[in-house]
Amino acid sequence: MDIGQDQHPSVRWTLPSPGGGLIRGAREAMSFLLTCPNCGVREVTDFGYGGEILPRPKGKPSFRELNTYNYFRVNKAGVQREWWFHRSGCRAWFIAERNTTTNEVLFTARPSEVPGQSDPSGQVTVAAGEADGDLP
Ligand SMILES: [Zn+2]
């Protein structure tokens, strides 16, 4: 049996668009492609989302600064830089710049290729001078 595109089983819903046509919601519309800097283009389901990139607190943060860094998100509607992890491939962290409203990926790069970024999987290091007062 040949089914038309409008009857395709992956189409979940339709909504009227502002222009008068119909916006078709489909399972494939929820997905997008990401380019791993090591492996190349893959489905987004190959990756783990690591969250938006936020500035790390400097020095020894207060409890409030640490909580803000760990738990508060900007949740921007637009272009933001994010951490992604290639869990079904090379298992490396990388940075992507993505429009959160359209899922358009503007670029992906290794953390070392983006100035000022570090690897989120690494341990937090404390400079030797800062740790002296905290040790028993
Ligand atoms: Zn990869």
CSV table of N, CA and C and ligand atoms in Angstrom, one decimal:
chain,number,residue,atom,x,y,z
A,1,MET,N,0.8,-1.2,0.0
A,1,MET,CA,0.0,0.0,0.0
A,1,MET,C,0.9,1.2,0.0
A,2,ASP,N,0.6,2.1,-0.9
A,2,ASP,CA,1.3,3.4,-1.0
A,2,ASP,C,0.6,4.4,-0.2
A,3,ILE,N,1.3,5.0,0.8
A,3,ILE,CA,0.7,6.1,1.5
A,3,ILE,C,1.3,7.4,1.2
A,4,GLY,N,0.5,8.4,1.1
A,4,GLY,CA,1.0,9.8,0.8
A,4,GLY,C,1.7,10.4,1.9
A,5,GLN,N,2.4,11.4,1.6
A,5,GLN,CA,3.3,12.1,2.7
A,5,GLN,C,2.4,12.6,3.8
A,6,ASP,N,1.2,13.0,3.6
A,6,ASP,CA,0.3,13.5,4.7
A,6,ASP,C,-0.1,12.4,5.6
A,7,GLN,N,-0.1,11.1,5.1
A,7,GLN,CA,-0.5,10.0,5.9
A,7,GLN,C,0.6,9.3,6.5
A,8,HIS,N,1.8,9.8,6.3
A,8,HIS,CA,3.0,9.1,6.8
A,8,HIS,C,2.9,8.9,8.3
A,9,PRO,N,3.2,7.7,8.8
A,9,PRO,CA,3.1,7.4,10.3
A,9,PRO,C,3.9,8.2,11.2
A,10,SER,N,5.0,8.9,10.7
A,10,SER,CA,5.8,9.7,11.5
A,10,SER,C,5.2,11.1,11.8
A,11,VAL,N,4.2,11.4,11.0
A,11,VAL,CA,3.6,12.8,11.2
A,11,VAL,C,2.6,12.7,12.4
A,12,ARG,N,2.9,13.5,13.4
A,12,ARG,CA,2.1,13.5,14.6
A,12,ARG,C,1.0,14.5,14.7
A,13,TRP,N,1.2,15.7,14.1
A,13,TRP,CA,0.2,16.7,14.3
A,13,TRP,C,0.3,17.8,13.2
A,14,THR,N,-0.7,18.6,13.1
A,14,THR,CA,-0.7,19.7,12.2
A,14,THR,C,-1.2,20.9,13.0
A,15,LEU,N,-0.7,22.1,12.7
A,15,LEU,CA,-1.1,23.3,13.3
A,15,LEU,C,-1.3,24.4,12.2
A,16,PRO,N,-2.2,25.3,12.4
A,16,PRO,CA,-2.3,26.3,11.4
A,16,PRO,C,-1.1,27.3,11.6
A,17,SER,N,-0.5,27.7,10.5
A,17,SER,CA,0.6,28.6,10.6
A,17,SER,C,0.1,30.1,10.4
A,18,PRO,N,0.9,31.0,10.8
A,18,PRO,CA,0.5,32.4,10.7
A,18,PRO,C,0.2,32.8,9.2
A,19,GLY,N,0.9,32.2,8.3
A,19,GLY,CA,0.8,32.5,6.9
A,19,GLY,C,-0.4,31.8,6.2
A,20,GLY,N,-1.2,31.0,7.0
A,20,GLY,CA,-2.4,30.4,6.4
A,20,GLY,C,-2.2,28.9,6.1
A,21,GLY,N,-1.0,28.4,6.0
A,21,GLY,CA,-0.8,27.0,5.6
A,21,GLY,C,-0.8,26.2,6.9
A,22,LEU,N,-0.3,25.0,6.8
A,22,LEU,CA,-0.3,24.1,7.9
A,22,LEU,C,1.2,23.8,8.2
A,23,ILE,N,1.5,23.8,9.5
A,23,ILE,CA,2.8,23.3,10.0
A,23,ILE,C,2.6,21.9,10.4
A,24,ARG,N,3.4,21.0,9.7
A,24,ARG,CA,3.3,19.6,10.0
A,24,ARG,C,4.3,19.2,11.0
A,25,GLY,N,3.9,18.6,12.1
A,25,GLY,CA,4.8,18.1,13.1
A,25,GLY,C,5.1,16.6,12.8
A,26,ALA,N,6.4,16.3,12.8
A,26,ALA,CA,6.8,15.0,12.5
A,26,ALA,C,7.9,14.6,13.4
A,27,ARG,N,8.0,13.3,13.6
A,27,ARG,CA,9.0,12.8,14.5
A,27,ARG,C,10.4,13.2,14.1
A,28,GLU,N,10.6,13.2,12.7
A,28,GLU,CA,11.9,13.6,12.2
A,28,GLU,C,12.2,15.1,12.4
A,29,ALA,N,11.1,15.9,12.6
A,29,ALA,CA,11.4,17.3,12.8
A,29,ALA,C,12.0,17.6,14.1
A,30,MET,N,11.9,16.7,15.1
A,30,MET,CA,12.4,16.8,16.4
A,30,MET,C,13.9,16.5,16.4
A,31,SER,N,14.4,15.9,15.4
A,31,SER,CA,15.8,15.5,15.4
A,31,SER,C,16.6,16.5,14.6
A,32,PHE,N,17.9,16.4,14.8
A,32,PHE,CA,18.8,17.2,13.9
A,32,PHE,C,20.2,16.5,13.9
A,33,LEU,N,21.0,17.1,13.1
A,33,LEU,CA,22.4,16.5,12.9
A,33,LEU,C,23.4,17.4,13.7
A,34,LEU,N,24.4,16.7,14.2
A,34,LEU,CA,25.5,17.4,14.8
A,34,LEU,C,26.8,16.8,14.2
A,35,THR,N,27.8,17.7,14.1
A,35,THR,CA,29.0,17.3,13.5
A,35,THR,C,30.0,17.1,14.7
A,36,CYS,N,30.4,15.9,15.0
A,36,CYS,CA,31.4,15.6,16.0
A,36,CYS,C,32.8,16.0,15.4
A,37,PRO,N,33.6,16.8,16.1
A,37,PRO,CA,34.9,17.2,15.5
A,37,PRO,C,35.8,16.0,15.2
A,38,ASN,N,35.6,14.9,15.8
A,38,ASN,CA,36.4,13.7,15.6
A,38,ASN,C,35.8,12.7,14.6
A,39,CYS,N,34.5,12.6,14.6
A,39,CYS,CA,33.8,11.5,13.8
A,39,CYS,C,33.0,12.0,12.6
A,40,GLY,N,32.6,13.2,12.6
A,40,GLY,CA,31.8,13.8,11.5
A,40,GLY,C,30.3,13.9,11.8
A,41,VAL,N,29.5,13.9,10.8
A,41,VAL,CA,28.1,14.2,11.0
A,41,VAL,C,27.4,13.0,11.5
A,42,ARG,N,26.6,13.1,12.6
A,42,ARG,CA,25.8,12.0,13.2
A,42,ARG,C,24.4,12.6,13.6
A,43,GLU,N,23.5,11.7,13.8
A,43,GLU,CA,22.2,12.0,14.4
A,43,GLU,C,22.4,12.5,15.8
A,44,VAL,N,21.6,13.5,16.3
A,44,VAL,CA,21.7,14.0,17.6
A,44,VAL,C,21.5,12.9,18.7
A,45,THR,N,20.8,11.8,18.4
A,45,THR,CA,20.6,10.8,19.3
A,45,THR,C,21.9,10.1,19.7
A,46,ASP,N,23.0,10.3,18.9
A,46,ASP,CA,24.3,9.7,19.2
A,46,ASP,C,25.0,10.5,20.4
A,47,PHE,N,24.5,11.6,20.7
A,47,PHE,CA,25.2,12.6,21.6
A,47,PHE,C,24.4,12.8,22.9
A,48,GLY,N,25.1,13.1,23.9
A,48,GLY,CA,24.6,13.6,25.2
A,48,GLY,C,24.7,15.1,25.3
A,49,TYR,N,23.7,15.7,25.8
A,49,TYR,CA,23.7,17.2,26.0
A,49,TYR,C,24.3,17.5,27.3
A,50,GLY,N,25.3,18.4,27.3
A,50,GLY,CA,26.0,18.7,28.5
A,50,GLY,C,25.6,20.1,29.1
A,51,GLY,N,24.7,20.7,28.4
A,51,GLY,CA,24.2,22.0,29.0
A,51,GLY,C,24.9,23.2,28.3
A,52,GLU,N,24.3,24.3,28.6
A,52,GLU,CA,24.8,25.6,28.1
A,52,GLU,C,26.1,25.9,28.8
A,53,ILE,N,27.0,26.6,28.1
A,53,ILE,CA,28.3,27.0,28.7
A,53,ILE,C,28.0,28.3,29.5
A,54,LEU,N,28.4,28.1,30.8
A,54,LEU,CA,28.3,29.3,31.7
A,54,LEU,C,29.7,29.6,32.2
A,55,PRO,N,29.9,30.9,32.5
A,55,PRO,CA,31.2,31.2,33.1
A,55,PRO,C,31.4,30.6,34.5
A,56,ARG,N,32.6,30.0,34.6
A,56,ARG,CA,32.9,29.3,35.9
A,56,ARG,C,33.2,30.4,36.9
A,57,PRO,N,32.8,30.2,38.2
A,57,PRO,CA,33.2,31.1,39.3
A,57,PRO,C,34.7,31.2,39.4
A,58,LYS,N,35.2,32.4,39.6
A,58,LYS,CA,36.6,32.6,39.8
A,58,LYS,C,37.1,32.3,41.2
A,59,GLY,N,38.3,31.8,41.4
A,59,GLY,CA,38.9,31.6,42.7
A,59,GLY,C,38.1,30.7,43.5
A,60,LYS,N,37.9,31.0,44.8
A,60,LYS,CA,37.1,30.2,45.7
A,60,LYS,C,35.7,30.8,45.8
A,61,PRO,N,34.7,30.1,45.1
A,61,PRO,CA,33.4,30.7,45.1
A,61,PRO,C,32.6,30.6,46.4
A,62,SER,N,31.7,31.5,46.6
A,62,SER,CA,30.8,31.4,47.8
A,62,SER,C,29.8,30.3,47.5
A,63,PHE,N,29.1,29.9,48.6
A,63,PHE,CA,28.1,28.9,48.4
A,63,PHE,C,27.0,29.3,47.4
A,64,ARG,N,26.6,30.5,47.5
A,64,ARG,CA,25.6,31.1,46.5
A,64,ARG,C,26.2,31.0,45.1
A,65,GLU,N,27.4,31.4,44.9
A,65,GLU,CA,28.0,31.4,43.5
A,65,GLU,C,28.1,30.0,43.0
A,66,LEU,N,28.5,29.1,43.8
A,66,LEU,CA,28.6,27.7,43.4
A,66,LEU,C,27.2,27.1,43.1
A,67,ASN,N,26.2,27.4,43.9
A,67,ASN,CA,24.8,26.9,43.6
A,67,ASN,C,24.3,27.5,42.3
A,68,THR,N,24.6,28.8,42.1
A,68,THR,CA,24.1,29.5,40.9
A,68,THR,C,24.8,28.8,39.7
A,69,TYR,N,26.1,28.5,39.8
A,69,TYR,CA,26.8,27.9,38.7
A,69,TYR,C,26.3,26.5,38.4
A,70,ASN,N,26.0,25.8,39.4
A,70,ASN,CA,25.6,24.4,39.3
A,70,ASN,C,24.1,24.2,38.9
A,71,TYR,N,23.2,25.1,39.3
A,71,TYR,CA,21.8,24.8,39.2
A,71,TYR,C,21.0,25.8,38.4
A,72,PHE,N,21.5,27.0,38.2
A,72,PHE,CA,20.7,28.0,37.4
A,72,PHE,C,21.1,28.0,36.0
A,73,ARG,N,20.1,28.1,35.1
A,73,ARG,CA,20.4,28.1,33.7
A,73,ARG,C,19.7,29.3,33.1
A,74,VAL,N,20.3,29.8,32.0
A,74,VAL,CA,19.7,31.0,31.3
A,74,VAL,C,18.5,30.5,30.4
A,75,ASN,N,18.6,29.3,29.9
A,75,ASN,CA,17.6,28.7,29.0
A,75,ASN,C,17.2,29.7,27.9
A,76,LYS,N,18.2,30.1,27.2
A,76,LYS,CA,18.1,31.1,26.1
A,76,LYS,C,17.3,30.6,24.9
A,77,ALA,N,16.4,31.4,24.4
A,77,ALA,CA,15.7,31.2,23.1
A,77,ALA,C,16.5,31.9,22.1
A,78,GLY,N,17.4,31.2,21.4
A,78,GLY,CA,18.3,31.8,20.4
A,78,GLY,C,19.6,31.0,20.4
A,79,VAL,N,20.6,31.7,19.9
A,79,VAL,CA,21.9,31.1,19.7
A,79,VAL,C,22.7,31.0,21.1
A,80,GLN,N,23.1,29.9,21.4
A,80,GLN,CA,23.9,29.7,22.6
A,80,GLN,C,25.0,28.7,22.4
A,81,ARG,N,26.1,28.7,23.2
A,81,ARG,CA,27.1,27.7,23.2
A,81,ARG,C,26.8,26.7,24.2
A,82,GLU,N,27.1,25.4,23.8
A,82,GLU,CA,26.7,24.3,24.6
A,82,GLU,C,27.8,23.2,24.6
A,83,TRP,N,27.8,22.4,25.7
A,83,TRP,CA,28.6,21.2,25.8
A,83,TRP,C,27.8,20.0,25.2
A,84,TRP,N,28.5,19.2,24.4
A,84,TRP,CA,27.9,18.0,23.9
A,84,TRP,C,29.0,16.9,24.1
A,85,PHE,N,28.5,15.6,24.3
A,85,PHE,CA,29.3,14.5,24.5
A,85,PHE,C,29.0,13.4,23.5
A,86,HIS,N,29.9,12.9,22.8
A,86,HIS,CA,29.6,11.9,21.8
A,86,HIS,C,29.6,10.5,22.4
A,87,ARG,N,28.5,10.2,23.0
A,87,ARG,CA,28.4,8.9,23.8
A,87,ARG,C,28.4,7.7,23.0
A,88,SER,N,27.9,7.7,21.7
A,88,SER,CA,27.9,6.5,20.9
A,88,SER,C,29.1,6.5,19.9
A,89,GLY,N,30.1,7.3,20.1
A,89,GLY,CA,31.2,7.4,19.2
A,89,GLY,C,32.5,7.5,19.9
A,90,CYS,N,33.2,8.6,19.8
A,90,CYS,CA,34.5,8.8,20.3
A,90,CYS,C,34.5,9.1,21.8
A,91,ARG,N,33.4,9.4,22.4
A,91,ARG,CA,33.2,9.6,23.8
A,91,ARG,C,34.0,10.9,24.2
A,92,ALA,N,34.1,11.8,23.3
A,92,ALA,CA,34.8,13.1,23.6
A,92,ALA,C,33.7,14.2,23.8
A,93,TRP,N,34.1,15.2,24.7
A,93,TRP,CA,33.3,16.4,24.8
A,93,TRP,C,33.7,17.4,23.7
A,94,PHE,N,32.7,18.1,23.3
A,94,PHE,CA,33.0,19.2,22.3
A,94,PHE,C,32.0,20.3,22.5
A,95,ILE,N,32.2,21.4,21.8
A,95,ILE,CA,31.4,22.6,22.0
A,95,ILE,C,30.6,22.8,20.7
A,96,ALA,N,29.3,23.1,20.8
A,96,ALA,CA,28.5,23.5,19.7
A,96,ALA,C,27.8,24.8,19.9
A,97,GLU,N,27.7,25.6,18.9
A,97,GLU,CA,26.9,26.8,19.0
A,97,GLU,C,25.6,26.5,18.2
A,98,ARG,N,24.5,26.5,18.9
A,98,ARG,CA,23.2,26.1,18.3
A,98,ARG,C,22.1,27.1,18.6
A,99,ASN,N,21.2,27.3,17.7
A,99,ASN,CA,20.0,28.1,17.9
A,99,ASN,C,19.0,27.2,18.5
A,100,THR,N,18.6,27.5,19.7
A,100,THR,CA,17.7,26.6,20.5
A,100,THR,C,16.3,26.6,19.9
A,101,THR,N,15.9,27.6,19.1
A,101,THR,CA,14.6,27.7,18.6
A,101,THR,C,14.4,26.9,17.3
A,102,THR,N,15.5,26.8,16.5
A,102,THR,CA,15.5,26.1,15.2
A,102,THR,C,16.3,24.8,15.2
A,103,ASN,N,17.1,24.6,16.2
A,103,ASN,CA,18.1,23.5,16.2
A,103,ASN,C,19.2,23.6,15.1
A,104,GLU,N,19.3,24.8,14.5
A,104,GLU,CA,20.4,25.0,13.6
A,104,GLU,C,21.7,25.1,14.3
A,105,VAL,N,22.6,24.2,13.9
A,105,VAL,CA,24.0,24.2,14.5
A,105,VAL,C,24.9,25.1,13.7
A,106,LEU,N,25.4,26.1,14.4
A,106,LEU,CA,26.3,27.1,13.7
A,106,LEU,C,27.7,26.6,13.5
A,107,PHE,N,28.2,25.9,14.6
A,107,PHE,CA,29.6,25.3,14.5
A,107,PHE,C,29.7,24.3,15.6
A,108,THR,N,30.7,23.4,15.5
A,108,THR,CA,31.1,22.5,16.5
A,108,THR,C,32.6,22.6,16.5
A,109,ALA,N,33.2,22.4,17.7
A,109,ALA,CA,34.7,22.4,17.8
A,109,ALA,C,35.1,21.7,19.1
A,110,ARG,N,36.4,21.2,19.0
A,110,ARG,CA,37.0,20.7,20.3
A,110,ARG,C,37.2,21.9,21.2
A,111,PRO,N,37.1,21.6,22.6
A,111,PRO,CA,37.3,22.7,23.5
A,111,PRO,C,38.6,23.4,23.3
A,112,SER,N,39.7,22.7,22.9
A,112,SER,CA,41.0,23.3,22.7
A,112,SER,C,41.0,24.3,21.6
A,113,GLU,N,40.0,24.2,20.7
A,113,GLU,CA,39.9,25.0,19.5
A,113,GLU,C,39.1,26.3,19.7
A,114,VAL,N,38.4,26.3,20.9
A,114,VAL,CA,37.6,27.5,21.2
A,114,VAL,C,38.3,28.2,22.4
A,115,PRO,N,38.8,29.5,22.2
A,115,PRO,CA,39.5,30.2,23.2
A,115,PRO,C,38.7,30.3,24.5
A,116,GLY,N,39.3,30.1,25.7
A,116,GLY,CA,38.7,30.3,26.9
A,116,GLY,C,37.8,29.1,27.4
A,117,GLN,N,37.8,28.0,26.7
A,117,GLN,CA,37.0,26.9,27.2
A,117,GLN,C,37.8,25.8,27.8
A,118,SER,N,37.3,25.0,28.7
A,118,SER,CA,38.0,23.9,29.2
A,118,SER,C,37.1,22.6,29.2
A,119,ASP,N,37.7,21.5,29.5
A,119,ASP,CA,36.9,20.2,29.4
A,119,ASP,C,36.1,20.0,30.7
A,120,PRO,N,34.7,19.9,30.5
A,120,PRO,CA,33.9,19.7,31.7
A,120,PRO,C,34.1,18.4,32.4
A,121,SER,N,34.7,17.4,31.8
A,121,SER,CA,34.9,16.1,32.4
A,121,SER,C,36.1,16.1,33.3
A,122,GLY,N,36.9,17.2,33.2
A,122,GLY,CA,38.1,17.2,34.0
A,122,GLY,C,37.8,17.6,35.4
A,123,GLN,N,38.7,17.3,36.3
A,123,GLN,CA,38.5,17.7,37.7
A,123,GLN,C,38.8,19.2,37.9
A,124,VAL,N,38.1,19.8,38.9
A,124,VAL,CA,38.4,21.2,39.2
A,124,VAL,C,39.7,21.3,39.9
A,125,THR,N,40.6,22.1,39.4
A,125,THR,CA,41.9,22.2,40.0
A,125,THR,C,41.9,23.5,40.8
A,126,VAL,N,42.6,23.4,41.9
A,126,VAL,CA,42.7,24.6,42.8
A,126,VAL,C,44.2,25.0,42.8
A,127,ALA,N,44.5,26.2,42.5
A,127,ALA,CA,45.9,26.6,42.5
A,127,ALA,C,46.5,26.4,43.9
A,128,ALA,N,47.8,26.1,43.9
A,128,ALA,CA,48.5,25.7,45.1
A,128,ALA,C,48.3,26.7,46.3
A,129,GLY,N,48.3,28.0,46.0
A,129,GLY,CA,48.2,29.0,47.0
A,129,GLY,C,46.8,29.1,47.6
A,130,GLU,N,45.8,28.7,46.8
A,130,GLU,CA,44.4,28.8,47.3
A,130,GLU,C,44.0,27.7,48.2
A,131,ALA,N,44.6,26.5,48.1
A,131,ALA,CA,44.3,25.4,48.9
A,131,ALA,C,44.9,25.3,50.2
A,132,ASP,N,46.0,26.1,50.4
A,132,ASP,CA,46.8,26.0,51.7
A,132,ASP,C,45.9,26.2,52.9
A,133,GLY,N,45.0,27.2,52.9
A,133,GLY,CA,44.2,27.5,54.1
A,133,GLY,C,43.1,26.5,54.4
A,134,ASP,N,42.7,25.7,53.4
A,134,ASP,CA,41.6,24.7,53.6
A,134,ASP,C,42.1,23.3,54.1
A,135,LEU,N,43.3,23.0,54.0
A,135,LEU,CA,43.8,21.7,54.4
A,135,LEU,C,43.9,21.6,55.9
A,136,PRO,N,43.5,20.4,56.5
A,136,PRO,CA,43.7,20.3,57.9
A,136,PRO,C,45.1,20.2,58.3
B,1,ZN,ZN,32.9,11.6,17.9
